[in-house]
Amino acid sequence: MPAPAWIHEQFAPTGSAIGFRVTRKLDEVQSPFQKIEIFETTDWGNLMLIDGAVMLTTRDNFLYHEMMSHPALFTHPDPKQVVIIGGGDCGTLREVLKHPGVDKAVQCDIDEQVTRMAEKYFPELCESNGDPRAELLFDDGIAHMRNAAPGSLDIVIVDSTDPVGPAEGLFNRAFYESCFRALKDDGILVQQSESPLALLDLINEMRGEMRKAGFTAFRTLPFPQPCYPTGWWSCTLARKAGGFDLRDDDARAKAFDTLYYSAELHQAALILPPFVAATLES
Amino acid sequence: MPAPAWIHEQFAPTGSAIGFRVTRKLDEVQSPFQKIEIFETTDWGNLMLIDGAVMLTTRDNFLYHEMMSHPALFTHPDPKQVVIIGGGDCGTLREVLKHPGVDKAVQCDIDEQVTRMAEKYFPELCESNGDPRAELLFDDGIAHMRNAAPGSLDIVIVDSTDPVGPAEGLFNRAFYESCFRALKDDGILVQQSESPLALLDLINEMRGEMRKAGFTAFRTLPFPQPCYPTGWWSCTLARKAGGFDLRDDDARAKAFDTLYYSAELHQAALILPPFVAATLES
């Protein structure tokens, strides 16, 4: 086995980098959309890069996947119809399907190769792909939401890469209008929303686009995520109206295990540090 | 001005790296204890490295300094006598002195050069150094605590580098016994306690050493810290007995501004994710 080496993602928008010590490259594929690489690390299990940007590691993806799913699913009164845009590694899908009340979860990622790589190198994330409630589409998420039946969905989770390249169209008013139309009145839109420290302006702009699309209520929940720039990330929940109280009893009584999420942690994640609140709530 | 370059800290214990885009090196000094370097970054203000390890940046040090001080000071019923071991950048001292009830805050860092560099490149952190309640010592923190009068202190904050090199002796039973003896019965020991994801075993060992020294009650509070490995850090509070309820009314009514800390955020930081709780509370 070759000596360990370090690979770094130098993230220009934040002027900061993250990196991992790797032992070898396990795989690489150039899909029609992007270059996907898989490395074996010394301490973080397997690592997926897309176009040089860290997507996930075996060890820390639970933070992101749990926070992209459970806060929304324990806020909505009775989520049955869920769509995930992006999310090709299937980790968010797995978390969504832990909720027995969900009737259907559609995952629509433009790049089938992401899922093929996940099946091979992150098989634990794909363990619910055979669930009869799961539907995996490899298609354009923007078109999928544009064509979704109005008022048909309870939750839309935008589990995308950064707002450049294939995912650029997932952060603007036109896309959010499609989401707004497809959601029921009490529906919830969830968007991964970047670093609350270094990219706070981007979160604000994103919320502005959501507002133009008709959403009126927003909450941004920060959480740790070592494999993303600055190690601190967030998801933003948007609703047509109404609040963000969780179904506390249900969250406490949930019949599945989580590593990061809990009812108390959910309540805690709703508390924004003053400097974040000052920007997002101004 | 030269083109920006990237510098990385490759942290062996976690197998992960962090880095910043820098424009130039502003200063460098080899003290009797360690090598201190100052860089100018593109997005994070100034950056201090000690022996190649990132100590702080202008932009994100508020997270660490607020969390190393305010949770303890708003938990103790009436903190008057505070000692900071390490903390040569003076940022923790500044936060401690925001509390009008504090009569005296002694900062004891072995390396005077850290403070000299902070005065020059992080002057905002040193703005309370002239406070008549402040005393800056450049001495061995282990000896300082060994010689402290028994039962004389309300709060001891161990604001140290990692447990290697000069700071190694700040993470063991002998040092914690000195702290235990110097603290009053209702005193609080605060220790920076590394990454709750990647170094959880180290937190456990540290709490074990504190327990052997006589402390019986512990709380570890996670917080984001982009400039430290994994971007997720923690402080651990230890007491001889008793709980960790904050003085909520006082924290809400505090007469000074903070960027990250608030009474609600303090409450939120007391909630541990299940995977952290399972390890620390077992």
Coordinates of C-alpha atoms in Angstrom, one line a residue:
Chain A
M1 CA 0.0 0.0 0.0
P2 CA 1.4 3.4 -0.9
A3 CA 2.2 5.9 1.9
P4 CA -0.7 8.2 2.9
A5 CA -1.0 11.5 1.1
W6 CA -3.1 14.6 1.7
I7 CA -5.7 15.9 -0.6
H8 CA -7.2 19.4 -0.1
E9 CA -10.3 21.2 -1.3
Q10 CA -9.4 24.8 -1.6
F11 CA -12.8 26.6 -1.6
A12 CA -12.4 30.0 -3.2
P13 CA -15.6 31.6 -2.0
T14 CA -14.6 31.2 1.7
G15 CA -10.8 31.5 1.3
S16 CA -10.5 28.3 3.3
A17 CA -9.6 24.7 2.7
I18 CA -10.4 21.3 4.1
G19 CA -8.5 18.1 3.5
F20 CA -8.1 14.5 4.3
R21 CA -5.3 12.0 4.6
V22 CA -5.9 9.3 2.0
T23 CA -4.3 6.0 1.3
R24 CA -5.4 5.5 -2.3
K25 CA -7.8 6.3 -5.0
L26 CA -10.4 3.7 -5.3
D27 CA -12.3 4.8 -8.4
E28 CA -12.9 7.6 -10.8
V29 CA -15.5 8.2 -13.4
Q30 CA -16.2 11.1 -15.7
S31 CA -20.0 11.2 -16.1
P32 CA -21.7 13.4 -18.7
F33 CA -22.1 16.0 -15.9
Q34 CA -19.1 15.9 -13.6
K35 CA -16.0 14.0 -12.5
I36 CA -16.6 11.7 -9.6
E37 CA -13.6 10.4 -7.5
I38 CA -13.5 8.0 -4.6
F39 CA -10.6 7.8 -2.2
E40 CA -9.9 5.6 0.8
T41 CA -8.9 7.8 3.8
T42 CA -7.0 6.9 7.0
D43 CA -9.6 8.1 9.4
W44 CA -12.8 9.0 7.6
G45 CA -13.7 5.8 5.7
N46 CA -14.4 6.5 2.0
L47 CA -14.5 9.9 0.5
M48 CA -16.3 11.1 -2.6
L49 CA -15.2 14.2 -4.5
I50 CA -17.2 15.7 -7.4
D51 CA -15.2 18.0 -9.6
G52 CA -12.7 18.3 -6.7
A53 CA -15.2 19.3 -4.1
V54 CA -15.7 17.0 -1.1
M55 CA -19.2 15.5 -1.2
L56 CA -19.2 13.1 1.7
T57 CA -17.2 10.7 3.9
T58 CA -18.3 7.5 5.5
R59 CA -17.6 8.9 8.9
D60 CA -19.3 12.3 9.0
N61 CA -22.2 12.1 6.4
F62 CA -24.7 11.3 9.1
L63 CA -24.6 14.9 10.3
Y64 CA -25.7 16.3 7.0
H65 CA -28.2 13.5 6.1
E66 CA -29.9 13.6 9.4
M67 CA -30.2 17.3 9.4
M68 CA -31.5 17.5 5.9
S69 CA -34.4 15.2 6.7
H70 CA -35.5 14.8 10.2
P71 CA -36.1 18.5 11.2
A72 CA -38.5 18.9 8.2
L73 CA -40.2 15.5 8.7
F74 CA -40.7 16.2 12.4
T75 CA -42.0 19.7 11.7
H76 CA -44.6 18.8 9.0
P77 CA -47.8 17.5 10.6
D78 CA -48.0 14.3 8.5
P79 CA -45.4 14.0 5.7
K80 CA -46.4 11.4 3.1
Q81 CA -45.1 12.5 -0.2
V82 CA -41.5 13.5 -0.3
V83 CA -39.2 14.5 -3.2
I84 CA -35.5 14.7 -3.0
I85 CA -33.8 16.8 -5.7
G86 CA -30.2 15.7 -6.0
G87 CA -29.1 13.5 -3.2
G88 CA -27.7 10.8 -5.5
D89 CA -25.7 9.3 -2.7
C90 CA -29.0 8.1 -1.3
G91 CA -28.2 9.0 2.3
T92 CA -31.0 11.5 2.6
L93 CA -33.4 9.0 1.1
R94 CA -32.5 6.5 3.7
E95 CA -33.2 8.9 6.5
V96 CA -36.6 10.0 5.0
L97 CA -37.6 6.3 4.7
K98 CA -37.0 5.8 8.4
H99 CA -40.3 7.6 8.9
P100 CA -43.0 5.0 8.7
G101 CA -45.7 7.5 7.7
V102 CA -44.0 8.4 4.4
D103 CA -45.9 6.8 1.5
K104 CA -43.5 7.7 -1.2
A105 CA -40.0 9.2 -1.5
V106 CA -38.8 10.1 -5.0
Q107 CA -35.1 10.9 -5.4
C108 CA -34.3 12.8 -8.6
D109 CA -30.6 13.2 -9.3
I110 CA -29.4 14.2 -12.7
D111 CA -26.3 12.0 -12.5
E112 CA -26.8 8.3 -12.3
Q113 CA -23.1 7.7 -11.8
V114 CA -23.3 9.3 -8.3
T115 CA -25.7 6.6 -7.2
R116 CA -23.7 3.9 -8.9
M117 CA -20.6 5.0 -7.0
A118 CA -22.6 5.3 -3.7
E119 CA -23.9 1.7 -4.1
K120 CA -20.3 0.5 -4.4
Y121 CA -18.5 2.7 -1.9
F122 CA -21.2 3.8 0.5
P123 CA -23.5 0.8 0.5
E124 CA -24.9 1.6 3.9
L125 CA -26.4 4.8 2.5
C126 CA -28.2 2.8 -0.2
E127 CA -29.7 0.2 2.1
S128 CA -33.2 1.6 1.6
N129 CA -33.0 1.9 -2.2
G130 CA -35.1 -1.3 -2.5
D131 CA -37.8 0.0 -0.2
P132 CA -41.1 -0.2 -2.2
R133 CA -41.8 3.4 -1.2
A134 CA -38.6 4.6 -2.9
E135 CA -38.3 5.7 -6.5
L136 CA -35.0 6.6 -8.0
L137 CA -35.0 8.9 -11.0
F138 CA -32.0 10.0 -12.9
D139 CA -33.3 13.2 -14.5
D140 CA -33.2 16.9 -14.4
G141 CA -34.5 18.1 -11.0
I142 CA -35.5 21.5 -12.4
A143 CA -37.7 19.9 -15.0
H144 CA -39.0 17.3 -12.5
M145 CA -40.2 20.1 -10.2
R146 CA -41.6 22.1 -13.1
N147 CA -43.7 19.1 -14.1
A148 CA -44.8 18.0 -10.6
A149 CA -48.5 18.1 -10.0
P150 CA -49.6 21.2 -8.2
G151 CA -50.2 20.8 -4.5
S152 CA -49.1 17.2 -4.6
L153 CA -46.1 17.2 -2.2
D154 CA -45.5 17.5 1.5
I155 CA -41.8 17.9 1.5
V156 CA -39.2 18.8 -1.1
I157 CA -35.6 18.4 -0.1
V158 CA -33.0 20.1 -2.3
D159 CA -29.9 18.0 -1.5
S160 CA -27.6 19.6 -4.1
T161 CA -24.0 20.5 -4.7
D162 CA -23.0 24.2 -4.5
P163 CA -24.7 26.7 -6.6
V164 CA -22.3 26.4 -9.5
G165 CA -22.3 23.9 -12.4
P166 CA -25.2 21.5 -12.6
A167 CA -26.8 22.7 -9.4
E168 CA -26.8 26.4 -10.2
G169 CA -30.4 26.3 -11.3
L170 CA -31.5 24.9 -7.9
F171 CA -30.9 28.2 -6.1
N172 CA -33.1 30.7 -8.0
R173 CA -36.6 32.0 -8.0
A174 CA -37.8 30.0 -11.0
F175 CA -36.9 26.7 -9.4
Y176 CA -38.4 27.8 -6.0
E177 CA -41.6 28.7 -7.8
S178 CA -41.9 25.2 -9.1
C179 CA -41.3 23.9 -5.6
F180 CA -43.9 26.3 -4.2
R181 CA -46.5 25.2 -6.8
A182 CA -45.8 21.5 -6.2
L183 CA -46.1 21.7 -2.4
K184 CA -49.3 21.5 -0.5
D185 CA -50.3 24.5 1.6
D186 CA -48.6 23.1 4.7
G187 CA -45.6 21.7 2.8
I188 CA -42.0 22.4 3.6
L189 CA -39.1 23.1 1.3
V190 CA -35.6 22.1 2.6
Q191 CA -32.5 23.5 1.0
Q192 CA -28.9 22.8 2.0
S193 CA -27.7 26.3 2.6
E194 CA -23.9 26.5 2.9
S195 CA -21.8 27.9 5.8
P196 CA -23.6 30.1 8.3
L197 CA -20.3 31.8 9.0
A198 CA -18.6 32.3 5.7
L199 CA -21.5 32.3 3.3
L200 CA -24.2 34.1 5.3
D201 CA -24.9 36.5 2.4
L202 CA -25.5 33.5 0.2
I203 CA -28.1 32.2 2.7
N204 CA -29.7 35.6 2.7
E205 CA -29.9 35.7 -1.1
M206 CA -31.3 32.2 -1.2
R207 CA -34.0 33.2 1.2
G208 CA -34.7 36.3 -0.9
E209 CA -35.3 34.1 -4.0
M210 CA -37.5 31.8 -1.9
R211 CA -39.5 34.8 -0.8
K212 CA -40.0 36.1 -4.3
A213 CA -41.3 32.6 -5.2
G214 CA -44.0 33.0 -2.5
F215 CA -42.6 31.4 0.6
T216 CA -43.1 33.6 3.7
A217 CA -41.6 31.7 6.6
F218 CA -38.0 30.5 7.0
R219 CA -35.7 28.9 9.5
T220 CA -32.0 28.2 9.0
L221 CA -30.6 25.4 11.2
P222 CA -26.8 25.3 11.6
F223 CA -25.0 22.0 12.2
P224 CA -21.4 20.8 12.2
Q225 CA -20.1 19.2 9.0
P226 CA -16.3 18.6 9.0
C227 CA -16.1 17.7 5.3
Y228 CA -17.6 20.9 4.1
P229 CA -15.8 24.3 4.0
T230 CA -15.4 25.9 7.4
G231 CA -16.8 22.7 9.1
W232 CA -20.1 24.4 9.8
W233 CA -23.0 24.0 7.5
S234 CA -26.8 24.6 7.5
C235 CA -30.1 23.7 6.0
T236 CA -32.9 26.2 5.4
L237 CA -36.6 25.3 5.8
A238 CA -39.2 27.4 4.0
R239 CA -43.0 27.3 4.3
K240 CA -45.8 29.0 2.5
A241 CA -47.1 30.1 5.9
G242 CA -46.9 29.1 9.5
G243 CA -44.4 28.1 12.0
F244 CA -41.6 25.7 12.7
D245 CA -42.5 24.0 15.9
L246 CA -41.5 20.4 15.9
R247 CA -43.8 17.5 16.8
D248 CA -41.9 17.1 20.0
D249 CA -43.6 14.1 21.3
D250 CA -43.2 12.2 18.0
A251 CA -39.6 13.2 17.7
R252 CA -38.9 12.0 21.2
A253 CA -40.8 8.7 20.6
K254 CA -39.2 8.0 17.2
A255 CA -38.7 4.3 16.6
F256 CA -35.4 4.6 14.8
D257 CA -31.9 5.5 15.9
T258 CA -30.0 8.6 14.9
L259 CA -26.5 9.7 15.8
Y260 CA -26.8 13.5 15.7
Y261 CA -30.5 14.3 15.5
S262 CA -32.7 14.2 18.6
A263 CA -35.8 16.2 19.6
E264 CA -33.7 18.3 22.0
L265 CA -31.0 18.8 19.4
H266 CA -33.6 19.9 16.9
Q267 CA -34.9 22.5 19.4
A268 CA -31.3 23.5 20.0
A269 CA -30.6 23.9 16.2
L270 CA -33.5 26.3 16.0
I271 CA -31.5 28.8 18.2
L272 CA -29.4 31.0 16.0
P273 CA -26.2 32.7 17.3
P274 CA -26.8 36.5 17.5
F275 CA -24.6 37.3 14.6
V276 CA -26.4 34.9 12.3
A277 CA -29.8 36.0 13.5
A278 CA -28.9 39.7 13.0
T279 CA -28.2 39.0 9.3
L280 CA -30.9 36.6 8.5
E281 CA -33.7 38.3 10.3
S282 CA -32.9 41.9 9.3
Chain B
M1 CA 1.6 42.2 -3.4
P2 CA 2.4 38.5 -4.2
A3 CA -0.3 36.2 -5.5
P4 CA -2.4 34.5 -2.8
A5 CA -1.2 31.1 -1.7
W6 CA -2.7 28.4 0.4
I7 CA -1.3 27.1 3.7
H8 CA -2.6 24.0 5.3
E9 CA -2.5 22.5 8.8
Q10 CA -2.4 18.7 8.4
F11 CA -3.6 17.4 11.7
A12 CA -2.3 13.9 12.2
P13 CA -4.6 12.8 15.1
T14 CA -7.8 13.4 13.0
G15 CA -6.4 12.6 9.6
S16 CA -7.9 15.9 8.4
A17 CA -6.6 19.3 7.4
I18 CA -7.7 22.8 7.4
G19 CA -6.3 25.7 5.4
F20 CA -6.5 29.4 4.5
R21 CA -5.7 31.5 1.5
V22 CA -3.0 33.9 2.5
T23 CA -1.6 36.9 0.8
R24 CA 1.7 37.3 2.8
K25 CA 3.6 36.4 6.0
L26 CA 3.5 39.4 8.3
D27 CA 5.8 38.2 11.0
E28 CA 7.6 35.2 12.5
V29 CA 9.4 34.7 15.8
Q30 CA 11.0 31.7 17.4
S31 CA 10.4 32.0 21.1
P32 CA 12.1 29.8 23.8
F33 CA 9.0 27.6 23.6
Q34 CA 7.7 27.6 20.0
K35 CA 7.6 29.2 16.6
I36 CA 4.9 31.8 16.1
E37 CA 4.0 32.9 12.6
I38 CA 1.5 35.6 11.5
F39 CA -0.1 35.6 8.1
E40 CA -2.5 37.9 6.3
T41 CA -5.4 36.0 4.8
T42 CA -7.7 37.0 2.0
D43 CA -10.9 36.4 3.9
W44 CA -10.1 35.7 7.6
G45 CA -8.1 38.7 8.6
N46 CA -4.9 37.8 10.3
L47 CA -3.9 34.3 11.2
M48 CA -1.6 33.0 13.9
L49 CA 0.2 29.7 13.7
I50 CA 2.2 28.1 16.5
D51 CA 4.5 25.4 15.4
G52 CA 2.4 25.1 12.3
A53 CA -0.9 24.7 14.1
V54 CA -3.6 27.3 13.5
M55 CA -4.3 29.2 16.8
L56 CA -6.7 31.9 15.7
T57 CA -7.9 34.1 12.9
T58 CA -9.3 37.6 13.2
R59 CA -12.6 36.5 11.8
D60 CA -13.6 33.4 13.7
N61 CA -11.8 33.6 17.1
F62 CA -15.0 35.1 18.7
L63 CA -16.6 31.6 18.7
Y64 CA -13.8 30.1 20.8
H65 CA -13.3 33.0 23.1
E66 CA -16.9 33.5 23.9
M67 CA -17.5 29.8 24.5
M68 CA -14.4 29.5 26.7
S69 CA -15.6 32.2 29.0
H70 CA -19.3 33.1 29.1
P71 CA -20.8 29.6 29.8
A72 CA -18.7 29.2 32.9
L73 CA -19.2 32.8 34.1
F74 CA -22.9 32.6 33.7
T75 CA -23.0 29.2 35.4
H76 CA -21.0 30.2 38.5
P77 CA -23.3 32.1 41.0
D78 CA -20.9 35.0 41.5
P79 CA -17.5 34.7 39.8
K80 CA -15.0 37.2 41.2
Q81 CA -11.5 35.5 41.0
V82 CA -10.6 34.1 37.6
V83 CA -7.4 32.6 36.4
I84 CA -6.7 31.8 32.7
I85 CA -3.9 29.3 32.0
G86 CA -2.5 29.9 28.5
G87 CA -4.7 32.3 26.6
G88 CA -1.7 34.5 25.6
D89 CA -3.7 36.1 22.7
C90 CA -5.8 37.8 25.4
G91 CA -9.1 37.1 23.7
T92 CA -10.4 35.0 26.6
L93 CA -9.3 37.6 29.1
R94 CA -11.2 40.3 27.2
E95 CA -14.4 38.2 27.4
V96 CA -14.0 37.5 31.1
L97 CA -13.5 41.2 31.9
K98 CA -16.8 42.0 30.2
H99 CA -18.4 40.6 33.4
P100 CA -18.6 43.6 35.8
G101 CA -18.7 41.3 38.8
V102 CA -15.2 39.9 38.2
D103 CA -12.7 41.4 40.7
K104 CA -9.5 40.0 39.2
A105 CA -8.5 38.0 36.1
V106 CA -5.0 36.6 36.0
Q107 CA -3.7 35.4 32.7
C108 CA -0.7 33.1 33.0
D109 CA 0.9 32.1 29.6
I110 CA 4.3 30.6 29.5
D111 CA 5.2 32.5 26.3
E112 CA 5.3 36.2 26.4
Q113 CA 5.8 36.3 22.6
V114 CA 2.3 35.1 22.0
T115 CA 1.0 38.2 23.7
R116 CA 3.4 40.5 22.0
M117 CA 2.3 39.2 18.7
A118 CA -1.4 39.5 19.7
E119 CA -0.9 43.1 20.7
K120 CA 0.5 43.8 17.2
Y121 CA -1.7 41.7 15.0
F122 CA -4.9 41.2 17.0
P123 CA -5.1 44.5 18.9
E124 CA -8.8 44.2 19.4
L125 CA -8.3 41.1 21.6
C126 CA -5.9 43.0 23.8
E127 CA -8.1 46.0 24.4
S128 CA -8.8 45.0 28.0
N129 CA -5.1 44.3 28.9
G130 CA -4.9 47.7 30.7
D131 CA -8.0 47.0 32.8
P132 CA -6.9 47.4 36.5
R133 CA -8.5 44.0 37.2
A134 CA -6.2 42.3 34.7
E135 CA -2.9 40.8 35.6
L136 CA -0.7 39.3 32.8
L137 CA 1.9 36.8 33.9
F138 CA 4.4 35.1 31.7
D139 CA 5.1 32.0 33.6
D140 CA 4.6 28.3 33.9
G141 CA 0.9 27.6 34.3
I142 CA 1.4 24.3 36.0
A143 CA 3.6 25.9 38.7
H144 CA 1.2 28.8 39.0
M145 CA -1.7 26.5 39.8
R146 CA 0.4 24.4 42.1
N147 CA 1.3 27.5 44.1
A148 CA -2.2 29.0 44.1
A149 CA -3.8 29.5 47.5
P150 CA -6.2 26.7 48.3
G151 CA -9.9 27.6 47.8
S152 CA -9.0 31.0 46.4
L153 CA -10.5 30.9 42.9
D154 CA -13.9 30.9 41.4
I155 CA -13.0 29.9 37.8
V156 CA -9.9 28.5 36.2
I157 CA -9.9 28.5 32.4
V158 CA -7.4 26.3 30.6
D159 CA -7.0 28.0 27.3
S160 CA -4.2 25.9 26.0
T161 CA -2.8 24.5 22.8
D162 CA -3.2 20.8 22.1
P163 CA -1.9 18.3 24.6
V164 CA 1.5 18.0 23.0
G165 CA 4.6 20.2 23.6
P166 CA 4.4 23.0 26.2
A167 CA 0.7 22.2 26.9
E168 CA 1.0 18.5 27.5
G169 CA 1.1 19.0 31.3
L170 CA -2.2 20.8 31.3
F171 CA -4.2 17.7 30.5
N172 CA -3.3 15.3 33.4
R173 CA -4.4 14.4 36.9
A174 CA -1.5 16.3 38.6
F175 CA -2.5 19.6 37.0
Y176 CA -6.2 19.1 37.6
E177 CA -5.4 18.3 41.3
S178 CA -3.8 21.7 41.5
C179 CA -6.9 23.3 39.9
F180 CA -9.2 21.4 42.3
R181 CA -7.3 22.6 45.3
A182 CA -7.2 26.2 44.2
L183 CA -10.9 26.3 43.4
K184 CA -13.5 27.2 45.9
D185 CA -16.2 24.6 46.5
D186 CA -18.5 26.1 43.9
G187 CA -15.7 26.8 41.5
I188 CA -15.6 25.8 37.9
L189 CA -12.8 24.4 35.8
V190 CA -13.0 25.1 32.0
Q191 CA -10.8 23.2 29.6
Q192 CA -10.7 23.5 25.8
S193 CA -11.5 20.0 24.9
E194 CA -10.8 19.4 21.2
S195 CA -13.1 18.0 18.5
P196 CA -16.3 16.2 19.7
L197 CA -16.4 14.2 16.5
A198 CA -12.8 13.2 15.8
L199 CA -11.3 13.4 19.3
L200 CA -14.1 12.1 21.5
D201 CA -11.8 9.5 23.2
L202 CA -9.5 12.4 24.2
I203 CA -12.4 14.2 25.8
N204 CA -13.2 11.1 27.7
E205 CA -9.7 10.6 28.9
M206 CA -9.5 14.2 29.9
R207 CA -12.7 13.9 31.9
G208 CA -11.2 10.7 33.5
E209 CA -8.2 12.6 34.7
M210 CA -10.4 15.4 36.0
R211 CA -12.4 12.8 37.9
K212 CA -9.3 11.3 39.4
A213 CA -8.4 14.8 40.6
G214 CA -11.7 15.0 42.5
F215 CA -14.1 16.7 40.1
T216 CA -17.5 14.9 40.0
A217 CA -19.6 16.8 37.5
F218 CA -18.9 17.6 33.9
R219 CA -20.5 19.1 30.9
T220 CA -18.9 19.3 27.4
L221 CA -20.3 22.1 25.2
P222 CA -19.7 21.8 21.4
F223 CA -19.4 24.8 19.2
P224 CA -18.3 25.6 15.7
Q225 CA -14.7 26.7 15.2
P226 CA -13.6 26.8 11.5
C227 CA -9.9 27.3 12.2
Y228 CA -9.5 24.2 14.3
P229 CA -9.4 20.6 12.9
T230 CA -12.8 19.3 11.7
G231 CA -14.3 22.8 12.3
W232 CA -16.1 21.6 15.4
W233 CA -14.7 22.1 18.8
S234 CA -15.7 22.0 22.5
C235 CA -15.1 23.2 26.0
T236 CA -15.5 21.1 29.0
L237 CA -16.7 22.4 32.4
A238 CA -15.9 20.5 35.6
R239 CA -17.1 21.1 39.1
K240 CA -16.5 19.6 42.5
A241 CA -20.2 19.0 42.9
G242 CA -23.4 20.4 41.6
G243 CA -25.1 21.3 38.4
F244 CA -24.6 23.4 35.3
D245 CA -27.8 25.5 35.1
L246 CA -27.0 28.9 33.9
R247 CA -28.1 32.1 35.5
D248 CA -30.6 32.5 32.8
D249 CA -32.0 35.9 33.8
D250 CA -28.5 37.4 34.1
A251 CA -27.3 35.9 30.8
R252 CA -30.4 37.4 29.1
A253 CA -29.8 40.8 30.7
K254 CA -26.1 40.9 30.1
A255 CA -24.9 44.5 29.5
F256 CA -22.3 43.6 26.8
D257 CA -22.6 42.3 23.2
T258 CA -21.6 38.9 22.0
L259 CA -21.6 37.5 18.5
Y260 CA -22.1 33.8 19.2
Y261 CA -23.0 33.5 22.8
S262 CA -26.5 34.1 24.1
A263 CA -28.5 32.7 27.0
E264 CA -30.5 30.6 24.5
L265 CA -27.4 29.5 22.7
H266 CA -25.9 28.5 26.0
Q267 CA -28.9 26.3 26.7
A268 CA -28.7 24.9 23.2
A269 CA -24.9 24.1 23.7
L270 CA -25.8 22.0 26.7
I271 CA -27.7 19.6 24.5
L272 CA -25.3 16.9 23.3
P273 CA -25.9 14.9 20.0
P274 CA -26.8 11.3 20.9
F275 CA -23.5 9.9 19.6
V276 CA -21.5 12.3 21.8
A277 CA -23.7 11.7 24.8
A278 CA -23.4 8.0 24.4
T279 CA -19.6 8.1 24.7
L280 CA -19.2 10.8 27.3
E281 CA -22.0 9.7 29.6
S282 CA -21.2 6.0 29.5

